[in-house]
């Protein structure tokens, strides 16, 4: 069993897509073990996306991610890190296939509706940036 960090981004929260995005992972058979609606403090956004510091899109990314509430979650399931990335589709929604979350709900790379950890190391790091261990339920 593996855990990952997923986050409905501010564009999707604004558009009322939390439920439909959460449903995809529920339908797949994964378990949500933590979830909270929150506005990300700038310092946390910077830590979360530190790998992108200095890139041309970094400033817009931080201001976008702190522009309104996100729905931050921890999910659990077999091979969930790779499978949830497949379900999300390519980073650029113009390349994401129909049937994926970004393919179905987004059309711009800087407004791509969802974040998901890309490796066991980033999952562990991101889960603990956003949650304390006691906030995770034991299934
Ligand atoms: P992912 O979110 O698929 O892990 P990433 O880690 O490469 O993608 O980038 C983090 C976020 O930064 C991404 O979800 C949207 C934004 N981003 C990435 N590449 C971008 C680009 N070329 N122009 C604008 N925003 C970009
Ligand atoms: Mg990434």
mmCIF file of C-alpha atoms and ligand atoms in Angstrom:
data_model
loop_
_atom_site.group_PDB
_atom_site.id
_atom_site.type_symbol
_atom_site.label_atom_id
_atom_site.label_comp_id
_atom_site.label_asym_id
_atom_site.label_seq_id
_atom_site.Cartn_x
_atom_site.Cartn_y
_atom_site.Cartn_z
ATOM 1 C CA UNK A 1 0.000 0.000 0.000
ATOM 2 C CA UNK A 2 1.292 3.418 -1.005
ATOM 3 C CA UNK A 3 0.312 6.994 -0.120
ATOM 4 C CA UNK A 4 0.389 10.142 -2.223
ATOM 5 C CA UNK A 5 -0.354 13.839 -1.880
ATOM 6 C CA UNK A 6 -3.062 15.214 -4.190
ATOM 7 C CA UNK A 7 -4.339 18.777 -4.317
ATOM 8 C CA UNK A 8 -7.265 20.354 -6.153
ATOM 9 C CA UNK A 9 -5.802 23.693 -7.272
ATOM 10 C CA UNK A 10 -7.480 27.117 -6.821
ATOM 11 C CA UNK A 11 -8.844 27.219 -10.406
ATOM 12 C CA UNK A 12 -10.721 23.957 -9.898
ATOM 13 C CA UNK A 13 -11.984 24.884 -6.412
ATOM 14 C CA UNK A 14 -13.309 28.152 -7.887
ATOM 15 C CA UNK A 15 -15.020 26.244 -10.682
ATOM 16 C CA UNK A 16 -16.737 23.840 -8.274
ATOM 17 C CA UNK A 17 -14.796 20.759 -9.384
ATOM 18 C CA UNK A 18 -13.698 19.329 -5.999
ATOM 19 C CA UNK A 19 -16.419 16.690 -5.952
ATOM 20 C CA UNK A 20 -15.903 15.506 -9.523
ATOM 21 C CA UNK A 21 -12.146 15.251 -9.095
ATOM 22 C CA UNK A 22 -12.440 13.429 -5.745
ATOM 23 C CA UNK A 23 -14.967 11.041 -7.345
ATOM 24 C CA UNK A 24 -12.441 9.883 -9.932
ATOM 25 C CA UNK A 25 -10.103 8.602 -7.229
ATOM 26 C CA UNK A 26 -12.969 7.101 -5.210
ATOM 27 C CA UNK A 27 -14.265 5.295 -8.305
ATOM 28 C CA UNK A 28 -10.780 3.923 -8.934
ATOM 29 C CA UNK A 29 -10.929 2.291 -5.482
ATOM 30 C CA UNK A 30 -8.463 4.533 -3.690
ATOM 31 C CA UNK A 31 -9.023 5.759 -0.115
ATOM 32 C CA UNK A 32 -8.813 9.361 1.042
ATOM 33 C CA UNK A 33 -7.026 9.343 4.404
ATOM 34 C CA UNK A 34 -6.816 13.131 4.942
ATOM 35 C CA UNK A 35 -8.297 16.225 3.339
ATOM 36 C CA UNK A 36 -8.601 19.932 4.082
ATOM 37 C CA UNK A 37 -9.701 23.131 2.380
ATOM 38 C CA UNK A 38 -7.057 25.783 2.960
ATOM 39 C CA UNK A 39 -5.422 28.896 1.528
ATOM 40 C CA UNK A 40 -1.734 28.064 1.184
ATOM 41 C CA UNK A 41 0.622 30.542 2.890
ATOM 42 C CA UNK A 42 3.228 31.871 0.435
ATOM 43 C CA UNK A 43 6.092 30.244 2.339
ATOM 44 C CA UNK A 44 4.460 26.817 2.069
ATOM 45 C CA UNK A 45 3.808 27.307 -1.668
ATOM 46 C CA UNK A 46 7.488 28.192 -2.138
ATOM 47 C CA UNK A 47 8.620 25.084 -0.219
ATOM 48 C CA UNK A 48 6.190 22.850 -2.097
ATOM 49 C CA UNK A 49 7.429 24.069 -5.495
ATOM 50 C CA UNK A 50 11.095 24.700 -4.544
ATOM 51 C CA UNK A 51 12.287 22.465 -7.432
ATOM 52 C CA UNK A 52 10.899 25.075 -9.865
ATOM 53 C CA UNK A 53 12.496 28.143 -8.262
ATOM 54 C CA UNK A 54 14.089 30.357 -10.922
ATOM 55 C CA UNK A 55 12.016 28.975 -13.822
ATOM 56 C CA UNK A 56 10.095 31.530 -15.937
ATOM 57 C CA UNK A 57 6.703 30.352 -14.658
ATOM 58 C CA UNK A 58 7.669 30.206 -10.943
ATOM 59 C CA UNK A 59 6.328 33.637 -9.873
ATOM 60 C CA UNK A 60 2.972 33.114 -11.562
ATOM 61 C CA UNK A 61 2.820 29.586 -10.117
ATOM 62 C CA UNK A 62 3.273 30.849 -6.539
ATOM 63 C CA UNK A 63 0.771 33.701 -6.921
ATOM 64 C CA UNK A 64 -1.746 31.360 -8.577
ATOM 65 C CA UNK A 65 -1.375 28.656 -5.921
ATOM 66 C CA UNK A 66 -1.920 31.203 -3.123
ATOM 67 C CA UNK A 67 -4.790 33.027 -4.909
ATOM 68 C CA UNK A 68 -7.614 31.096 -3.245
ATOM 69 C CA UNK A 69 -8.450 27.900 -1.410
ATOM 70 C CA UNK A 70 -7.053 24.540 -2.464
ATOM 71 C CA UNK A 71 -8.298 21.124 -1.349
ATOM 72 C CA UNK A 72 -5.221 19.290 -0.047
ATOM 73 C CA UNK A 73 -5.462 15.515 0.398
ATOM 74 C CA UNK A 74 -3.604 12.339 1.212
ATOM 75 C CA UNK A 75 -4.743 9.228 -0.649
ATOM 76 C CA UNK A 76 -3.834 5.576 -0.256
ATOM 77 C CA UNK A 77 -3.854 2.618 -2.644
ATOM 78 C CA UNK A 78 -1.827 0.095 -4.613
ATOM 79 C CA UNK A 79 0.684 1.835 -6.895
ATOM 80 C CA UNK A 80 -1.231 5.078 -6.314
ATOM 81 C CA UNK A 81 1.666 7.413 -7.158
ATOM 82 C CA UNK A 82 2.028 6.247 -10.764
ATOM 83 C CA UNK A 83 -1.671 5.505 -11.247
ATOM 84 C CA UNK A 84 -2.815 8.910 -9.965
ATOM 85 C CA UNK A 85 -0.293 10.615 -12.280
ATOM 86 C CA UNK A 86 -1.790 8.595 -15.172
ATOM 87 C CA UNK A 87 -5.295 9.615 -14.121
ATOM 88 C CA UNK A 88 -4.225 13.296 -13.982
ATOM 89 C CA UNK A 89 -2.707 13.255 -17.481
ATOM 90 C CA UNK A 90 0.168 15.340 -18.850
ATOM 91 C CA UNK A 91 1.205 18.521 -17.044
ATOM 92 C CA UNK A 92 0.132 20.477 -20.146
ATOM 93 C CA UNK A 93 -3.629 19.969 -20.583
ATOM 94 C CA UNK A 94 -3.211 20.553 -24.321
ATOM 95 C CA UNK A 95 -1.223 17.300 -24.394
ATOM 96 C CA UNK A 96 -3.307 15.453 -21.787
ATOM 97 C CA UNK A 97 -5.516 12.747 -23.273
ATOM 98 C CA UNK A 98 -9.314 12.859 -23.019
ATOM 99 C CA UNK A 99 -10.370 10.709 -20.077
ATOM 100 C CA UNK A 100 -7.659 12.141 -17.867
ATOM 101 C CA UNK A 101 -8.480 14.841 -15.317
ATOM 102 C CA UNK A 102 -6.392 17.522 -17.022
ATOM 103 C CA UNK A 103 -7.530 16.306 -20.441
ATOM 104 C CA UNK A 104 -11.169 16.660 -19.447
ATOM 105 C CA UNK A 105 -11.171 19.719 -17.147
ATOM 106 C CA UNK A 106 -8.324 22.042 -18.246
ATOM 107 C CA UNK A 107 -6.831 23.733 -21.293
ATOM 108 C CA UNK A 108 -3.888 25.803 -19.960
ATOM 109 C CA UNK A 109 -0.625 24.546 -18.422
ATOM 110 C CA UNK A 110 -0.640 27.205 -15.697
ATOM 111 C CA UNK A 111 -4.250 26.428 -14.733
ATOM 112 C CA UNK A 112 -4.156 22.644 -14.768
ATOM 113 C CA UNK A 113 -6.592 21.912 -11.892
ATOM 114 C CA UNK A 114 -4.681 19.280 -9.907
ATOM 115 C CA UNK A 115 -1.341 18.488 -8.290
ATOM 116 C CA UNK A 116 -0.074 14.986 -7.558
ATOM 117 C CA UNK A 117 3.255 13.756 -6.179
ATOM 118 C CA UNK A 118 5.558 12.278 -8.814
ATOM 119 C CA UNK A 119 7.664 9.839 -6.720
ATOM 120 C CA UNK A 120 7.695 8.131 -3.308
ATOM 121 C CA UNK A 121 10.225 10.730 -2.098
ATOM 122 C CA UNK A 122 8.096 13.706 -3.188
ATOM 123 C CA UNK A 123 4.951 12.043 -1.793
ATOM 124 C CA UNK A 124 6.577 11.684 1.630
ATOM 125 C CA UNK A 125 7.922 15.242 1.519
ATOM 126 C CA UNK A 126 4.651 16.815 0.345
ATOM 127 C CA UNK A 127 2.401 14.833 2.729
ATOM 128 C CA UNK A 128 4.461 16.109 5.657
ATOM 129 C CA UNK A 129 4.580 19.697 4.352
ATOM 130 C CA UNK A 130 0.771 19.822 4.448
ATOM 131 C CA UNK A 131 -0.257 17.363 7.176
ATOM 132 C CA UNK A 132 0.756 16.189 10.635
ATOM 133 C CA UNK A 133 0.762 12.408 11.087
ATOM 134 C CA UNK A 134 -2.201 12.578 13.504
ATOM 135 C CA UNK A 135 -4.383 14.103 10.731
ATOM 136 C CA UNK A 136 -4.177 10.889 8.667
ATOM 137 C CA UNK A 137 -6.873 8.344 9.453
ATOM 138 C CA UNK A 138 -5.948 4.675 9.637
ATOM 139 C CA UNK A 139 -8.140 2.718 7.180
HETATM 140 P P1 LIG B 1 3.272 18.525 -12.532
HETATM 141 O O1 LIG B 1 2.264 19.444 -11.859
HETATM 142 O O2 LIG B 1 2.631 17.711 -13.624
HETATM 143 O O3 LIG B 1 4.069 17.708 -11.557
HETATM 144 P P2 LIG B 1 5.633 20.175 -12.848
HETATM 145 O O4 LIG B 1 6.086 19.685 -11.510
HETATM 146 O O5 LIG B 1 6.613 20.097 -13.967
HETATM 147 O O6 LIG B 1 4.301 19.479 -13.318
HETATM 148 O O7 LIG B 1 5.206 21.720 -12.727
HETATM 149 C C1 LIG B 1 4.505 22.177 -11.596
HETATM 150 C C2 LIG B 1 3.433 23.112 -12.060
HETATM 151 O O8 LIG B 1 4.026 24.279 -12.645
HETATM 152 C C3 LIG B 1 2.516 22.577 -13.152
HETATM 153 O O9 LIG B 1 1.477 21.796 -12.642
HETATM 154 C C4 LIG B 1 2.038 23.820 -13.811
HETATM 155 C C5 LIG B 1 3.236 24.745 -13.721
HETATM 156 N N1 LIG B 1 4.033 24.671 -14.958
HETATM 157 C C6 LIG B 1 4.867 23.676 -15.341
HETATM 158 N N2 LIG B 1 5.426 23.935 -16.534
HETATM 159 C C7 LIG B 1 4.940 25.145 -16.918
HETATM 160 C C8 LIG B 1 5.116 25.980 -18.057
HETATM 161 N N3 LIG B 1 5.927 25.619 -19.062
HETATM 162 N N4 LIG B 1 4.435 27.148 -18.109
HETATM 163 C C9 LIG B 1 3.625 27.528 -17.109
HETATM 164 N N5 LIG B 1 3.403 26.790 -16.012
HETATM 165 C C10 LIG B 1 4.052 25.613 -15.913
HETATM 166 MG MG1 LIG B 2 5.556 18.181 -10.234
#
